[in-house]
Coordinates of C-alpha atoms in Angstrom, one line a residue:
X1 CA 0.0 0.0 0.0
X2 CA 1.1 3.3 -1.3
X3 CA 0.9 6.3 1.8
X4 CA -0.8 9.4 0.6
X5 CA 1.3 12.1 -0.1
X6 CA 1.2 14.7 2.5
X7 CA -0.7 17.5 1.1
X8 CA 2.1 20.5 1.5
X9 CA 0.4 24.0 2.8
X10 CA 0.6 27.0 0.4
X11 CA 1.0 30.1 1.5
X12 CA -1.0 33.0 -0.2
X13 CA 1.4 36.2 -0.2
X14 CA -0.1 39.2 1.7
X15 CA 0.7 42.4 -0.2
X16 CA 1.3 45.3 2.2
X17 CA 1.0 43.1 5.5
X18 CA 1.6 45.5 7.8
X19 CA -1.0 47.8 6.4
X20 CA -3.5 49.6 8.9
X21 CA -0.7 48.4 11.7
X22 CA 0.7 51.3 13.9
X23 CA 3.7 50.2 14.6
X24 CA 6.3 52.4 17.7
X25 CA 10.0 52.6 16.5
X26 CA 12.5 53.8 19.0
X27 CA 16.3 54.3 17.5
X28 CA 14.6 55.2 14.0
X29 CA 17.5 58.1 14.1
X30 CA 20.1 55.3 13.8
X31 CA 21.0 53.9 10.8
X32 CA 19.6 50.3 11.2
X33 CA 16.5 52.0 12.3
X34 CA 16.4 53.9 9.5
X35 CA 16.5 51.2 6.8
X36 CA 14.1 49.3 9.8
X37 CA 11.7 52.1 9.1
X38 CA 11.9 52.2 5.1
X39 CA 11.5 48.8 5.0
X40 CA 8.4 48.7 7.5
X41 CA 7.1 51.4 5.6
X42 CA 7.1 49.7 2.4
X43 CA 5.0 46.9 4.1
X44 CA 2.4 49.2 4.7
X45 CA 2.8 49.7 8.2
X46 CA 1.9 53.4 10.2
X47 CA 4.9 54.0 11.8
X48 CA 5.6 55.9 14.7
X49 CA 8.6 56.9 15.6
X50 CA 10.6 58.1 18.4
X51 CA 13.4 60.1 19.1
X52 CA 15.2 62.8 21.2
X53 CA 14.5 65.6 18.6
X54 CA 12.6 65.8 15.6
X55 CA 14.7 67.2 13.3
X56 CA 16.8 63.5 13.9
X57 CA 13.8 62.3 11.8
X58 CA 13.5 65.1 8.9
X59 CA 15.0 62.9 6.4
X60 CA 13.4 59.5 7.1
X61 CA 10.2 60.9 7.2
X62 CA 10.7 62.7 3.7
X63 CA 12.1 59.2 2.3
X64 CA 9.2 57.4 3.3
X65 CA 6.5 60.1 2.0
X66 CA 8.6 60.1 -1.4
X67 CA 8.2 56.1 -1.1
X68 CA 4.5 56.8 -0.9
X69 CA 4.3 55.4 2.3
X70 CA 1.8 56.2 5.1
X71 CA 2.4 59.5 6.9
X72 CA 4.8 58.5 10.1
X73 CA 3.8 60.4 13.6
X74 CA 7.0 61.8 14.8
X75 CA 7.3 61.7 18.5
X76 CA 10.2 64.1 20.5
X77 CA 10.9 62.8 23.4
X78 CA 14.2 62.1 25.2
X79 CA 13.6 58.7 26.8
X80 CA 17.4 58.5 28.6
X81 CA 16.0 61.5 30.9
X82 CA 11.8 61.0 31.0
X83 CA 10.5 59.9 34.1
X84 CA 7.3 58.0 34.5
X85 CA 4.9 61.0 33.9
X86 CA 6.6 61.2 30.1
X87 CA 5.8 57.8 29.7
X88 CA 2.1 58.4 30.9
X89 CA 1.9 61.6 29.0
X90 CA 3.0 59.3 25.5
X91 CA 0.5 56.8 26.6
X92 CA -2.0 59.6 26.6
X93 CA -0.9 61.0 23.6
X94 CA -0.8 58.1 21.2
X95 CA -4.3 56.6 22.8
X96 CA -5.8 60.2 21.5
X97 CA -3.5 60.0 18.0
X98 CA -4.1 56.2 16.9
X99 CA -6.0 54.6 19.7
X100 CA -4.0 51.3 19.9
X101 CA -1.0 50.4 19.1
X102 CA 0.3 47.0 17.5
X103 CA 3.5 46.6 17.7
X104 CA 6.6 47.9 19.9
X105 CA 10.7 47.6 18.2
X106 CA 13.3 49.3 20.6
X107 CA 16.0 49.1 18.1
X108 CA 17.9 51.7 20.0
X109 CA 21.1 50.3 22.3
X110 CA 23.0 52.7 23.4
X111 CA 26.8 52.2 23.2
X112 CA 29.0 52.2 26.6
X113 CA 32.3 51.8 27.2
X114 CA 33.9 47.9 27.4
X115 CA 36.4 46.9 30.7
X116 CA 36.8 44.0 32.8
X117 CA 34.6 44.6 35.8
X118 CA 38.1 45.5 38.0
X119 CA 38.0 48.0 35.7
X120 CA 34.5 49.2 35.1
X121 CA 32.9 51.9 37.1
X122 CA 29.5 52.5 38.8
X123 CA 28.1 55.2 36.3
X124 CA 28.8 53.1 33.2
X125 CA 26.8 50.7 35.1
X126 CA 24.3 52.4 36.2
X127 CA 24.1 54.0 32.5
X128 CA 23.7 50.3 31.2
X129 CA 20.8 49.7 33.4
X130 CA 19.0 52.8 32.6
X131 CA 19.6 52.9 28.8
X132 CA 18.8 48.8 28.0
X133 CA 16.6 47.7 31.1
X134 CA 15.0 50.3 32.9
X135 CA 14.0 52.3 30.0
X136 CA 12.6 49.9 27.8
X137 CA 10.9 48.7 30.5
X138 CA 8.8 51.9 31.7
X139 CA 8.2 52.4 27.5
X140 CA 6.5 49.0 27.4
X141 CA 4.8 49.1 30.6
X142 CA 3.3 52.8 29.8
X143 CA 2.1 51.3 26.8
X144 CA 0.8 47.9 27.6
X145 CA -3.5 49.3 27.7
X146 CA -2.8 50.2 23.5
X147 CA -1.2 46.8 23.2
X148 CA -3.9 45.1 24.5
X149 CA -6.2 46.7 22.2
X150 CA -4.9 45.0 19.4
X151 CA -6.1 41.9 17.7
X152 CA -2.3 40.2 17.8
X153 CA -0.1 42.5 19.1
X154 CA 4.2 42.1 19.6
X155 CA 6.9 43.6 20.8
X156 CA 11.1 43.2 19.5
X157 CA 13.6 44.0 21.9
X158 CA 16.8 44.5 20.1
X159 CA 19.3 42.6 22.2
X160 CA 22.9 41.5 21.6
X161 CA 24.6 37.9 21.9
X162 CA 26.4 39.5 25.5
X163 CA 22.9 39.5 27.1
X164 CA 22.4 35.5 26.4
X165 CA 26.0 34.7 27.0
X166 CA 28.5 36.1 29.7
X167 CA 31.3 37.9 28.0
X168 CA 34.4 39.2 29.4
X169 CA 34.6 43.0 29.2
X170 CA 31.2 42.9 28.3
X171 CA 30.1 42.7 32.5
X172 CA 27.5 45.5 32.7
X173 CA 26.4 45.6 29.3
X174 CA 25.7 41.8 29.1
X175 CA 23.8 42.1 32.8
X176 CA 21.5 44.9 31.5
X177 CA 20.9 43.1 28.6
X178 CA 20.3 39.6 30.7
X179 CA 17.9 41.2 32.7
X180 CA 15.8 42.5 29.6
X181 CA 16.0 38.9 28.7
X182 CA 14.4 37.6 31.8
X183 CA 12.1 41.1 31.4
X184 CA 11.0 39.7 28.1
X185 CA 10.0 36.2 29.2
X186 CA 8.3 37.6 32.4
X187 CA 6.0 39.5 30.3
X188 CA 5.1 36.8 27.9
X189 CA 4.2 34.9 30.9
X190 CA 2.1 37.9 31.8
X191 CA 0.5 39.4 28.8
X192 CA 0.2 35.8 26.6
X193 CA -2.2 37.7 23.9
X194 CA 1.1 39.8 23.2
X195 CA 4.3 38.2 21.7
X196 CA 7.4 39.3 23.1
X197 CA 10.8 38.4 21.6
X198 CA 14.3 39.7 21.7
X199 CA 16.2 39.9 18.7
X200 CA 19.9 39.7 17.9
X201 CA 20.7 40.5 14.2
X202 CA 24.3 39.1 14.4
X203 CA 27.3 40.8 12.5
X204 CA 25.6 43.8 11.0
X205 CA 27.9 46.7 10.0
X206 CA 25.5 49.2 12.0
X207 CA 27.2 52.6 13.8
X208 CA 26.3 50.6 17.0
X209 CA 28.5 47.8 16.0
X210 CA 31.2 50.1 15.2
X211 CA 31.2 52.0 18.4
X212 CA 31.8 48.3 20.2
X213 CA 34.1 46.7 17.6
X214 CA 35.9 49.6 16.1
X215 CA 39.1 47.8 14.3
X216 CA 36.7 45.3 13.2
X217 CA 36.8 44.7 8.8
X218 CA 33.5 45.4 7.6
X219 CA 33.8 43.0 4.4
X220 CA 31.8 40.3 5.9
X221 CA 29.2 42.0 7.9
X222 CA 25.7 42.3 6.4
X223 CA 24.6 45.7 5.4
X224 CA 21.9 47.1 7.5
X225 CA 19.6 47.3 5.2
X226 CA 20.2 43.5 4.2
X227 CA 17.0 41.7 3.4
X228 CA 17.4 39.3 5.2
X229 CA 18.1 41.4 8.4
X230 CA 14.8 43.3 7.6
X231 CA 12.6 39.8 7.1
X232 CA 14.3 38.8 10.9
X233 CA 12.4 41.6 11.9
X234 CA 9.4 40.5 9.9
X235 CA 8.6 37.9 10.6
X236 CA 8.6 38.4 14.3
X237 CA 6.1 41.1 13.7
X238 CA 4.1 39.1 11.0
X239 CA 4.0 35.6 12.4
X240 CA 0.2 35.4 13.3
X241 CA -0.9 36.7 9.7
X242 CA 1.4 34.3 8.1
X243 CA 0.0 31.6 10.0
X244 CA -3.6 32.7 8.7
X245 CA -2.2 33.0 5.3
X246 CA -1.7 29.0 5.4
X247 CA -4.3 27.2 3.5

């Protein structure tokens, strides 16, 4: 007896997926969040992005309008000194602008200075805490009630391979980045209608990078705008609508 062939599933492309999503970019200034940004843009995707000043913005948001993209809300705000009533007052302000909000990417790690611990002192850890824990934290938290208004909402913590792994000379940047780990799972316990990932894009020639490695070639690192560092991102904001666009 012959088995049946396994019928195989086929997956019906979505043009524009992220269309009608509004989707809160933090680190759009950067250049990986820039390309980030184009490429979200050209999905379809209402962007809203964040960063200390405006004017940081003025040329992304002219790419994307000349890409005929939707209109991004551009968001001033210095998160590395807002305190929890900044938070609130964004909370406020985006549930009066869009109403709810899909999707959360911090793509913004700020750089700090590498040592042995011997070596390291207590306001480059404190820094650490405040820039890659602390801060992401009060954004999502201040933002959790828009989440939750969503039909299948997510949030991508960019995260580096010192936060999974202890490092030498990478002590307080690996601990404030272990402890948005742990963050991360803790609220996918919490909030399981809301997907939570961290995301590592590997050897990427992004400013970032070359503030921590800065005699490093940059022959075999992937270009930010790489596609297929921009599908990474993708599909952790798409997996639910490619899962219904299985037949």
């Amino acid at each position: 007896m012959t088995p049946a062939k396994a019928r195989q599933a086929e997956i019906t492309p979505i043009p524009e997926p992220l269309k009608g999503r509004n989707i809160l970019l933090t680190g759009a200034h950067t250049d990986l969040g820039h390309a980030l940004a184009l490429s979200l843009a050209a999905q379809g995707a209402s962007l809203l992005l964040l960063a200390r000043k405006e004017r940081l913005l003025a040329a992304l948001y002219d790419q994307i309008m000349e890409n005929e993209g939707a209109e991004p809300l551009l968001i001033a705000m210095d998160v590395t000194s807002a305190r929890e009533e900044d938070f609130a007052a964004l909370e406020d302000g985006l549930r009066n602008e869009v109403g709810v909000l899909h999707s959360i990417v911090n793509a913004d790690i700020p750089a700090a200075p590498l040592s042995p611990l011997v070596n390291s002192s207590l306001e480059t850890w404190n820094a650490c805490f405040h820039g890659m824990l602390i801060r992401p934290m009060l954004l999502v938290r201040s933002l959790l009630p828009l989440l939750r208004q969503a039909d299948s909402a997510s949030v991508v913590f960019l995260t580096l391979p010192c936060g999974r792994l202890g490092r030498a000379n990478w002590t307080a940047v690996g601990a404030a980045l272990a402890g948005l780990e742990n963050l991360c799972q803790a609220l996918a316990e919490e909030h399981p209608e809301i997907r939570f990932n961290t995301l590592d894009t590997g050897p990427v020639g992004s400013d970032l990078r070359r503030r921590f490695y800065p005699a490093e070639a940059r022959a075999n690192l992937l270009a930010v705008d790489d596609p297929s560092v921009m599908q990474t991102f993708l599909d952790l904001l798409l997996v639910s609508e490619l899962e219904d666009s299985v037949t």
